[in-house]
mmCIF file of C-alpha atoms and ligand atoms in Angstrom:
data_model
loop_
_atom_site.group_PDB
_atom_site.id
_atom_site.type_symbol
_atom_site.label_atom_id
_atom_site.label_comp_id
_atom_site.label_asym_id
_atom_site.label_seq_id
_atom_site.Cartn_x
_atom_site.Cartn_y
_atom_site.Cartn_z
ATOM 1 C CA UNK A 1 0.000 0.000 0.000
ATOM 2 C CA UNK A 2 1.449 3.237 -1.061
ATOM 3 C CA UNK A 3 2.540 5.857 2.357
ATOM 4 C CA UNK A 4 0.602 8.679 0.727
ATOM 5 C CA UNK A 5 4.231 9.973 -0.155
ATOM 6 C CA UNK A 6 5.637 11.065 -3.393
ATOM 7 C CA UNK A 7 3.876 12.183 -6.382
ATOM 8 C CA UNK A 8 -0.300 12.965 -6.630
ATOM 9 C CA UNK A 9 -2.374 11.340 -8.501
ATOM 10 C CA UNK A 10 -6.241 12.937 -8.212
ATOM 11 C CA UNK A 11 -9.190 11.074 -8.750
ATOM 12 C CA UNK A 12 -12.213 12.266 -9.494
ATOM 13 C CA UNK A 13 -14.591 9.831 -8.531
ATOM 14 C CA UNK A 14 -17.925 8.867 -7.615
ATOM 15 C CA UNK A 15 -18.271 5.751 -9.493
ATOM 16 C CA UNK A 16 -17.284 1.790 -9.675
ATOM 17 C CA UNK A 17 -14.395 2.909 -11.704
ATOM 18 C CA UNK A 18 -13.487 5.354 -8.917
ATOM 19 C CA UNK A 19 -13.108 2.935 -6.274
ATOM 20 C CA UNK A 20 -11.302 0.114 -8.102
ATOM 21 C CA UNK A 21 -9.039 2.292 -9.689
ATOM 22 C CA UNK A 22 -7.939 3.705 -6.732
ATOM 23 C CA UNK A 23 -8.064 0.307 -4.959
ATOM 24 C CA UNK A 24 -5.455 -0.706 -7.564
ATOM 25 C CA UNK A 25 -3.406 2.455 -7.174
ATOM 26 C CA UNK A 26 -2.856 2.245 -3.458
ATOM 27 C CA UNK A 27 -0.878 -0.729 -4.302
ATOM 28 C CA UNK A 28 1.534 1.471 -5.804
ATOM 29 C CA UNK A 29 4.562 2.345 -3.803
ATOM 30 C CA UNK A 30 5.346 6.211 -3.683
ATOM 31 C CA UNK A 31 2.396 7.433 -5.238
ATOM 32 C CA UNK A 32 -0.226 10.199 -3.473
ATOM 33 C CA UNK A 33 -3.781 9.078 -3.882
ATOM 34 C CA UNK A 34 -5.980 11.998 -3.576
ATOM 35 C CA UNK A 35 -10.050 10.688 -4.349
ATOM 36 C CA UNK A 36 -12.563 13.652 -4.755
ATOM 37 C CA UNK A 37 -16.126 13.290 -4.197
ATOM 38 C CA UNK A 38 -19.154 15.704 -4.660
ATOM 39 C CA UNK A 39 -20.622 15.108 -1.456
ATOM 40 C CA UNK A 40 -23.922 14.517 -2.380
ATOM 41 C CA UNK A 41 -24.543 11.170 -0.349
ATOM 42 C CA UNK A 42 -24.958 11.631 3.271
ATOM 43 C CA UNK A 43 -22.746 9.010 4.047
ATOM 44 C CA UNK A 44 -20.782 7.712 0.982
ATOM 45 C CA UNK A 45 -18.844 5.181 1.141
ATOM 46 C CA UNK A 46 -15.291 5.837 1.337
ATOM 47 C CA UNK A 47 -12.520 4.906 -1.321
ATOM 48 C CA UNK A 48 -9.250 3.584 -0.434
ATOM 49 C CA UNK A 49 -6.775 6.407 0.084
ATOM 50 C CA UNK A 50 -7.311 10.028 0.953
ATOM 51 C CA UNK A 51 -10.660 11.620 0.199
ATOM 52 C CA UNK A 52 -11.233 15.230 -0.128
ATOM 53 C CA UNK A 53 -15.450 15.756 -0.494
ATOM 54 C CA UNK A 54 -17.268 18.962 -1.902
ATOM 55 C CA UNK A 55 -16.884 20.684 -4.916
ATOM 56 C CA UNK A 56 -14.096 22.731 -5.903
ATOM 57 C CA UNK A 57 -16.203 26.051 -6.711
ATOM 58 C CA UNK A 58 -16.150 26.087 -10.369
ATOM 59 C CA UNK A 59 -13.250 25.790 -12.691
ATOM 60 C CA UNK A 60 -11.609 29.026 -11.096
ATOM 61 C CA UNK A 61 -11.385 27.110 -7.667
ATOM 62 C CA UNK A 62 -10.188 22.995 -9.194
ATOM 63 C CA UNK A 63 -7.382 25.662 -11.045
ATOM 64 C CA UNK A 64 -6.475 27.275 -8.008
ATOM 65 C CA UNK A 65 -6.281 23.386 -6.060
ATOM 66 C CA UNK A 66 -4.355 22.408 -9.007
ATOM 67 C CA UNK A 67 -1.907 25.240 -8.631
ATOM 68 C CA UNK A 68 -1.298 24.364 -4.702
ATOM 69 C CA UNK A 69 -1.459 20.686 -5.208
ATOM 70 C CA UNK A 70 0.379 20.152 -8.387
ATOM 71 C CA UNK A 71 -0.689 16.729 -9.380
ATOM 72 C CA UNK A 72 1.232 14.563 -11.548
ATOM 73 C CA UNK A 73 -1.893 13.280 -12.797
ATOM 74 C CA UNK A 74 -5.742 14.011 -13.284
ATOM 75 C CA UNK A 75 -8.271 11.651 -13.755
ATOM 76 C CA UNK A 76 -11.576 12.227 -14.139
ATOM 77 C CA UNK A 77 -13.791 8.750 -13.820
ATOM 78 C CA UNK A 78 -16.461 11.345 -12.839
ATOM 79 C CA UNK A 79 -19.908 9.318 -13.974
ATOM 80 C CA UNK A 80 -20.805 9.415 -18.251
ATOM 81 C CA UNK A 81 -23.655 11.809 -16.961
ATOM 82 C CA UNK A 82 -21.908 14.600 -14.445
ATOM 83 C CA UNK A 83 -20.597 16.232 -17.674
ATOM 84 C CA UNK A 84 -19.858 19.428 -15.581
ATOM 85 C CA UNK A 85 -17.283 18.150 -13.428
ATOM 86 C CA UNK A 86 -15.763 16.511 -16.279
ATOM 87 C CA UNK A 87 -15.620 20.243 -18.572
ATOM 88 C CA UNK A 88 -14.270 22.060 -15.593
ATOM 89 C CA UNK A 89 -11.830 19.731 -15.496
ATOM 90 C CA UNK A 90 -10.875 19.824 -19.090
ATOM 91 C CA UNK A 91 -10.515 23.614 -18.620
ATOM 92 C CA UNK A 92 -8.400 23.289 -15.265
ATOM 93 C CA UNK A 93 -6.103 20.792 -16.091
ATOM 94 C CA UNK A 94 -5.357 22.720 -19.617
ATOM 95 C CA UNK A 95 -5.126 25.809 -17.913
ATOM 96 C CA UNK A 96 -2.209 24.315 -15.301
ATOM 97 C CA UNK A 97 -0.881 22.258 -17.986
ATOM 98 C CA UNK A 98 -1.140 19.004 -15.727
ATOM 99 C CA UNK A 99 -1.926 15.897 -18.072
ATOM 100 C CA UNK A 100 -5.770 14.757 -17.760
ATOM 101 C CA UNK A 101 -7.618 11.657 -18.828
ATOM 102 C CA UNK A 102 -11.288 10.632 -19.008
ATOM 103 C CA UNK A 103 -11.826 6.781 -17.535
ATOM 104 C CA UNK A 104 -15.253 6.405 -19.221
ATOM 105 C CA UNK A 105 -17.096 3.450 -19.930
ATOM 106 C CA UNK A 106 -18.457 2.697 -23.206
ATOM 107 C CA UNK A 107 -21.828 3.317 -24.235
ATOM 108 C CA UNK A 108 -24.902 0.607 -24.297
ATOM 109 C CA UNK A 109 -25.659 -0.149 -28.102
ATOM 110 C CA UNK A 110 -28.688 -1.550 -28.756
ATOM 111 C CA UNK A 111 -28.637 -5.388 -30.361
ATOM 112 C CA UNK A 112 -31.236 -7.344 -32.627
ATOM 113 C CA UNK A 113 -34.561 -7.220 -30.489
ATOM 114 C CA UNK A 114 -33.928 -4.572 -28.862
ATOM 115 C CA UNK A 115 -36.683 -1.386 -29.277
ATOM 116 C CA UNK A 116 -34.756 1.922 -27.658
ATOM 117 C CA UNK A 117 -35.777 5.556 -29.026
ATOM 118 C CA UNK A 118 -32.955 7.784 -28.110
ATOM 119 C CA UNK A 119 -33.407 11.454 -26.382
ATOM 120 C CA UNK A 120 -31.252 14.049 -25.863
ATOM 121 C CA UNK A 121 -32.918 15.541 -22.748
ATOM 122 C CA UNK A 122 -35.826 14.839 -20.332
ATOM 123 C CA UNK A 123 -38.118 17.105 -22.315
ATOM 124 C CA UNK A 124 -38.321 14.676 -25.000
ATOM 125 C CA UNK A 125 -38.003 11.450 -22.941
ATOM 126 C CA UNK A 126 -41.513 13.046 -21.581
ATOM 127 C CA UNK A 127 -42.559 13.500 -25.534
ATOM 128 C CA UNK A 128 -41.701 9.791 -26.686
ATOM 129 C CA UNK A 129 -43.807 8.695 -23.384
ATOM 130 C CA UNK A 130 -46.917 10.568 -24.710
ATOM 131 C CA UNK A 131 -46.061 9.347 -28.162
ATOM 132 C CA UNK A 132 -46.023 5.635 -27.008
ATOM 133 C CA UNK A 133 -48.877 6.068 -25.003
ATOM 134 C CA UNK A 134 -46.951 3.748 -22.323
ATOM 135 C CA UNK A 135 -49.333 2.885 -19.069
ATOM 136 C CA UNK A 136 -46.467 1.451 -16.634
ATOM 137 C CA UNK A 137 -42.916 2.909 -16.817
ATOM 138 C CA UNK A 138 -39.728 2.365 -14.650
ATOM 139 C CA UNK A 139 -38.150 5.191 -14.084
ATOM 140 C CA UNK A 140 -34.515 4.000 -13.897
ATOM 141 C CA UNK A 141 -32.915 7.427 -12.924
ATOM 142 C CA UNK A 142 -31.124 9.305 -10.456
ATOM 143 C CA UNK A 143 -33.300 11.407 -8.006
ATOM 144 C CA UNK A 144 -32.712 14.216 -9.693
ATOM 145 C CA UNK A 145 -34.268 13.655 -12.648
ATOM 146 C CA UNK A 146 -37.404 12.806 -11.874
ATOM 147 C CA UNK A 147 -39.084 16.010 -11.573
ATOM 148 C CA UNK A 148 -40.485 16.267 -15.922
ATOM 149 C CA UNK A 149 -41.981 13.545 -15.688
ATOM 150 C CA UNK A 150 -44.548 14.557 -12.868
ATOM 151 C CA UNK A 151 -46.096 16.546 -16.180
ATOM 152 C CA UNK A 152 -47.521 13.151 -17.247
ATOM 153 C CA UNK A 153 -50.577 12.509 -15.727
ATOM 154 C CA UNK A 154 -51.739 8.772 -16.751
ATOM 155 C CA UNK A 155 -48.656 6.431 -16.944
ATOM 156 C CA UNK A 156 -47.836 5.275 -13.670
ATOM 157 C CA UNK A 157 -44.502 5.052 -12.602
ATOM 158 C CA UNK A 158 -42.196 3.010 -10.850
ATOM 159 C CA UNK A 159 -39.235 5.038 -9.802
ATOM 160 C CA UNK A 160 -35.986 2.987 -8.697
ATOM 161 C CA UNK A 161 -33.504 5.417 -7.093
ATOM 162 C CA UNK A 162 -30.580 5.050 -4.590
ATOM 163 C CA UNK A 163 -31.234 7.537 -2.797
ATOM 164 C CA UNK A 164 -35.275 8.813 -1.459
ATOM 165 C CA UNK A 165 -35.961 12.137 -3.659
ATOM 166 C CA UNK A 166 -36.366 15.111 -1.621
ATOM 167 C CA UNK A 167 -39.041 16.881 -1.872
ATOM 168 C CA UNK A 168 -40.840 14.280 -2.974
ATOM 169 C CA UNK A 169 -42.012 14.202 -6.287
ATOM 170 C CA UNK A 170 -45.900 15.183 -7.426
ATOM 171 C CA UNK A 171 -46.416 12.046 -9.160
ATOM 172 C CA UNK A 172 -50.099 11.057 -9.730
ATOM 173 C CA UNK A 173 -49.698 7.418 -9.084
ATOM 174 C CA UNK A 174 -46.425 6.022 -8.080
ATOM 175 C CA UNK A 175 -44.484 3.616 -6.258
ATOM 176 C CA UNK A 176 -40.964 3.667 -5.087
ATOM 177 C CA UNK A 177 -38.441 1.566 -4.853
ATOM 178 C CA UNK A 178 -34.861 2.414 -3.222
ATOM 179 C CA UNK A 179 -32.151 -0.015 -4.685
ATOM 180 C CA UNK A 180 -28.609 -0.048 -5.647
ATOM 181 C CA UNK A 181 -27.358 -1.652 -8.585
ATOM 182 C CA UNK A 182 -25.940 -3.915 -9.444
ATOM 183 C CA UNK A 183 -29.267 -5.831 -10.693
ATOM 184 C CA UNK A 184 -29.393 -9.523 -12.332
ATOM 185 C CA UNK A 185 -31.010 -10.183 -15.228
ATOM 186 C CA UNK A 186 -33.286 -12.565 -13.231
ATOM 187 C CA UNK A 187 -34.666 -10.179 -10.481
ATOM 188 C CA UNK A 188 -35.183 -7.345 -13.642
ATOM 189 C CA UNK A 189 -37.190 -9.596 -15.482
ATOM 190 C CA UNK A 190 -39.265 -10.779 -12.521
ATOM 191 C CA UNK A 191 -39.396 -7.002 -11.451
ATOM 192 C CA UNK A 192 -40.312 -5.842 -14.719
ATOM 193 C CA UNK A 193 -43.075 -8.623 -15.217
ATOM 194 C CA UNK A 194 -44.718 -8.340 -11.696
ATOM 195 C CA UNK A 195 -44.917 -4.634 -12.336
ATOM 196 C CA UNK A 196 -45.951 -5.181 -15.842
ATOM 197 C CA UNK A 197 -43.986 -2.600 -17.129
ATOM 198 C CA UNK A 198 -44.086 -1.602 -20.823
ATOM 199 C CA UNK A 199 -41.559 1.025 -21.110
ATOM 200 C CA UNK A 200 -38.289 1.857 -19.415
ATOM 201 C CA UNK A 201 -36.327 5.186 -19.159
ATOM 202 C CA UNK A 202 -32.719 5.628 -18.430
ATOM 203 C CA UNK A 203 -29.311 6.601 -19.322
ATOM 204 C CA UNK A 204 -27.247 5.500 -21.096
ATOM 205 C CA UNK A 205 -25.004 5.069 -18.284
ATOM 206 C CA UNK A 206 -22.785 1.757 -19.776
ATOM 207 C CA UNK A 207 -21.119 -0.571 -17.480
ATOM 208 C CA UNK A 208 -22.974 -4.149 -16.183
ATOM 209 C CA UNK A 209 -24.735 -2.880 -12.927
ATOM 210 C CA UNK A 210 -27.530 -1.345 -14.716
ATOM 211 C CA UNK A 211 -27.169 -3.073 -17.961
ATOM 212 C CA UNK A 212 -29.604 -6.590 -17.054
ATOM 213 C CA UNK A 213 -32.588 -3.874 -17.144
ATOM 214 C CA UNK A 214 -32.022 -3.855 -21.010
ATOM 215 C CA UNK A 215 -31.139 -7.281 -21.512
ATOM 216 C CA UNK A 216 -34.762 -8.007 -19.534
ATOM 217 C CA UNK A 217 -36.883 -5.658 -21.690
ATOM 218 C CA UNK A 218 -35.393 -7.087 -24.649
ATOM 219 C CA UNK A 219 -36.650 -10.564 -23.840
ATOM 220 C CA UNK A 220 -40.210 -8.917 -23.033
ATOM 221 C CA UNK A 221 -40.732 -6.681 -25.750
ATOM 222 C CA UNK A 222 -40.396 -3.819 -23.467
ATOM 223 C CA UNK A 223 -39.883 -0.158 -25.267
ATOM 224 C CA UNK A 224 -36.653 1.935 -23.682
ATOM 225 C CA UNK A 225 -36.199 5.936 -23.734
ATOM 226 C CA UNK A 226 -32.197 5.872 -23.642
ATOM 227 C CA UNK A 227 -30.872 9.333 -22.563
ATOM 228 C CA UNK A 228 -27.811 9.621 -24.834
ATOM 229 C CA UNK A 229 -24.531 11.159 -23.200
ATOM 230 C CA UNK A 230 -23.959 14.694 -22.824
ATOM 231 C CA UNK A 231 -20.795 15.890 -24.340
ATOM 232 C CA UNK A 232 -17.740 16.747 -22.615
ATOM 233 C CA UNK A 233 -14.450 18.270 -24.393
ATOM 234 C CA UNK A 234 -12.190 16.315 -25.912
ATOM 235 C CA UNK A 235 -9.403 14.529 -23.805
ATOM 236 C CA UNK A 236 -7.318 11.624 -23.460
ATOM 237 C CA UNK A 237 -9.591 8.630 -22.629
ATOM 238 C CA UNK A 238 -9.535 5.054 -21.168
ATOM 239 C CA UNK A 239 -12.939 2.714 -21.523
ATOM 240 C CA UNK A 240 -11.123 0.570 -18.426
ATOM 241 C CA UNK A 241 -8.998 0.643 -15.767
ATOM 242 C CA UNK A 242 -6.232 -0.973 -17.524
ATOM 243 C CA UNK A 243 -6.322 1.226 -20.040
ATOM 244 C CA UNK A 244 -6.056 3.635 -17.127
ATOM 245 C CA UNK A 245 -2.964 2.325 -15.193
ATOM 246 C CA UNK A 246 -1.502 2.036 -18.779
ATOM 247 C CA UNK A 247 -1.840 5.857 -19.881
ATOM 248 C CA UNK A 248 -0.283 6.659 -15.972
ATOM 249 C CA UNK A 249 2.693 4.448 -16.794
ATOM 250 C CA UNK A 250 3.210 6.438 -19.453
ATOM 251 C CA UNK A 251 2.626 10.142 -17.599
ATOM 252 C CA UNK A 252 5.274 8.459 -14.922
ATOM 253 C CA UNK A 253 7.873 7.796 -17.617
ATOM 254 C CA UNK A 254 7.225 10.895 -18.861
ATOM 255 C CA UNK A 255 6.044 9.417 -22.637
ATOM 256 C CA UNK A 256 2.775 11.158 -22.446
ATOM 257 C CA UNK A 257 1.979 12.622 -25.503
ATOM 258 C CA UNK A 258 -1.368 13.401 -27.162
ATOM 259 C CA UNK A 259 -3.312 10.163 -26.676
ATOM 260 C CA UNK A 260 -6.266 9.101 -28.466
ATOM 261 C CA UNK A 261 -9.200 11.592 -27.811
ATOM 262 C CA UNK A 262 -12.674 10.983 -27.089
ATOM 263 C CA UNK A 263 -15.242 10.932 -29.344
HETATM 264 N N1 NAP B 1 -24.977 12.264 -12.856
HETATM 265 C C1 NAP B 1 -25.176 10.977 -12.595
HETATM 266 O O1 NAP B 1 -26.067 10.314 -13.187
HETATM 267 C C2 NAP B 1 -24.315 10.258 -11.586
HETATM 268 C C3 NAP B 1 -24.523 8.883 -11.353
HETATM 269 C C4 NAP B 1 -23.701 8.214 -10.459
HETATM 270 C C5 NAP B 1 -22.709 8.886 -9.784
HETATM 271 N N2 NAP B 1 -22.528 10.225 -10.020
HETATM 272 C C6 NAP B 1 -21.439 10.905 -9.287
HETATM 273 O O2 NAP B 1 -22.021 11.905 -8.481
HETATM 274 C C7 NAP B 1 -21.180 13.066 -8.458
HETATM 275 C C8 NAP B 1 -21.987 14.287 -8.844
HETATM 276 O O3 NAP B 1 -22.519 14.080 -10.141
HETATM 277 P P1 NAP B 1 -23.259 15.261 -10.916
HETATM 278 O O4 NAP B 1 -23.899 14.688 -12.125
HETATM 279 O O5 NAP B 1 -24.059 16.055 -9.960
HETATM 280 O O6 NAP B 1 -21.982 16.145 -11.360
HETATM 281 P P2 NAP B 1 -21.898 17.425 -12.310
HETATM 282 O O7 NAP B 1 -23.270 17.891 -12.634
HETATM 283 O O8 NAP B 1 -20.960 17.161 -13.409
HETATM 284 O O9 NAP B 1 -21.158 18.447 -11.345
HETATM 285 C C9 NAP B 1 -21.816 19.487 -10.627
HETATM 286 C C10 NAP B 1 -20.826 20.037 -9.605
HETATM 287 O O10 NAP B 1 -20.608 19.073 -8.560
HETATM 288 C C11 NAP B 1 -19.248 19.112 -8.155
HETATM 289 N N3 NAP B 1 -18.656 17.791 -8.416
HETATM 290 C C12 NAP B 1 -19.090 16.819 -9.243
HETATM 291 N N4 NAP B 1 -18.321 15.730 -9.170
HETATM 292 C C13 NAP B 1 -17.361 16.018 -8.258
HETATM 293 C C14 NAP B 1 -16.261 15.285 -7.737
HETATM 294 N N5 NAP B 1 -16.014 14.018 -8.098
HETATM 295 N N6 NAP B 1 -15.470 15.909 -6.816
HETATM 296 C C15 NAP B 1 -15.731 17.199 -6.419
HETATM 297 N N7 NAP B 1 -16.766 17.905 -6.881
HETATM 298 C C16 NAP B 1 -17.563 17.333 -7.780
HETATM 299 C C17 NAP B 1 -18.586 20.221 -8.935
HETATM 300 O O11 NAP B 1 -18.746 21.380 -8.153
HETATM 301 P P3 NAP B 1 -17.758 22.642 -8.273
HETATM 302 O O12 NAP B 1 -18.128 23.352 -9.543
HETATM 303 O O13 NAP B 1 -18.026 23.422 -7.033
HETATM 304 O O14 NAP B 1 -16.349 22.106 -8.309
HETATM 305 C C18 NAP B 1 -19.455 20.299 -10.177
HETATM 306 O O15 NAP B 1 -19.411 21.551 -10.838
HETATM 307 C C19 NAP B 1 -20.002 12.790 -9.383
HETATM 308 O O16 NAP B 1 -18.877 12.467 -8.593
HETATM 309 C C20 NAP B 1 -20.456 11.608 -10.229
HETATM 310 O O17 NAP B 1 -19.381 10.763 -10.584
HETATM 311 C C21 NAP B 1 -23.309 10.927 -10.896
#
């Protein structure tokens, strides 16, 4: 386990990828492990190493961090959705010339049976619901979100969150269900059967903890509104942590040039 000596490496976390990769840097002799987290989770668990929590206060205050901290290394494994931590660090890390990379999972494509109708906001995630005239929808989304689709007065909705929203949401019929991923593909199929669902909106998050939800409605015919990605600058990017460790070899041994760039 590394002493919390020698050079930083931040993190900017709040996801799987978060914690593992900086499970597998503490192994690393000689390396600082600095893990940031937004704080929004009362009690969150913790990742291995040091954790700062709270935002930075824009890109004017991660700059001025990065100027007293002077990492070797940024990177941002920030969730495909939180696409404001992830600019601000784009700008930041430019602006301090300290090398940056994105450790994003890929997207969900949709395969043969599958029936998805991509939107690019909630606004139209609302639309395609009134379009399909769906009657039962899970609401696979984060707290947050929920609020549009309280405009829709006859589906009913099942809304799966971590986290219980607050306020609570003006829903007129509704049930909730607090879970954390990850989810089989047996307990989605049985949840999305007993509930008879017929349509499903999320992100399109990636990764395998949410990912049995689709593989479920596929098997029932079940319609999905797929929130596409917001966009973030472009930066050097990893889909896994390997890919990861690999690109910080290279900042280490100081053969970090431009790397591939996300789409
Ligand atoms: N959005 C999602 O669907 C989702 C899902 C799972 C987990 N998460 C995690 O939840 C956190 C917040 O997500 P979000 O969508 O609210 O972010 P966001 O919209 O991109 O960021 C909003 C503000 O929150 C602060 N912030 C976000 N991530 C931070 C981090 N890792 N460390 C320090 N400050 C951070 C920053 O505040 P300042 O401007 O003050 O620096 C940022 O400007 C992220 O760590 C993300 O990985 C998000």
């Amino acid at each position: 386990m590394n002493e919390g000596r020698g050079p930083m490496v931040l993190i900017l976390g709040g996801t799987t990828e978060g914690y593992a990769l900086a499970a597998a840097l503490a192994q690393r002799a000689g390396l600082r492990v600095v893990n940031s987290l937004a704080g929004r989770t009362s009690n969150p668990r913790l990742p291995t190493g040091e954790t700062r929590i709270g935002g930075f206060g824009g890109v004017e205050g991660l700059r001025d961090y990065l100027r007293g901290e002077r990492p070797l290394a940024v990177i941002d494994a920030t969730h495909p959705f939180a696409a404001t931590m992830g600019t601000h660090a784009a700008l930041a890390c430019s602006a301090c010339d300290i090398p940056l990379l994105r450790l994003q999972r890929p997207v969900w494509v949709p395969g043969p049976g599958d029936r998805w109708r991509g939107v690019g906001d909630w606004d139209q995630a609302v639309s395609a619901l009134a379009d399909l005239g769906a009657r039962r929808v899970l609401l696979a989304l984060g707290r947050q979100d929920l609020a549009p689709f309280t405009a829709l007065p006859d589906p009913w909705f099942l809304v799966r969150c971590v986290t219980p929203p607050d306020p609570s949401p003006h829903f007129a019929h509704w049930e909730l269900l607090l879970e954390r991923g990850p989810f089989d593909l047996a307990a989605e199929r049985a949840l999305l059967g007993e509930r008879r669902i017929d349509c499903i909106v999320c992100k399109n998050s990636g990764g395998t903890a949410g990912a049995a939800k689709l593989a479920a409605a596929r098997e029932l015919g079940i319609e999905v509104i797929m929130r596409e990605r917001p966009t973030r600058p472009p930066t050097a990017t990893a889909p896994d942590l390997a890919g990861a460790l690999a690109w910080l070899d290279e900042v280490m041994n100081g053969q970090h040039g431009d790397a591939e760039e996300a789409e």
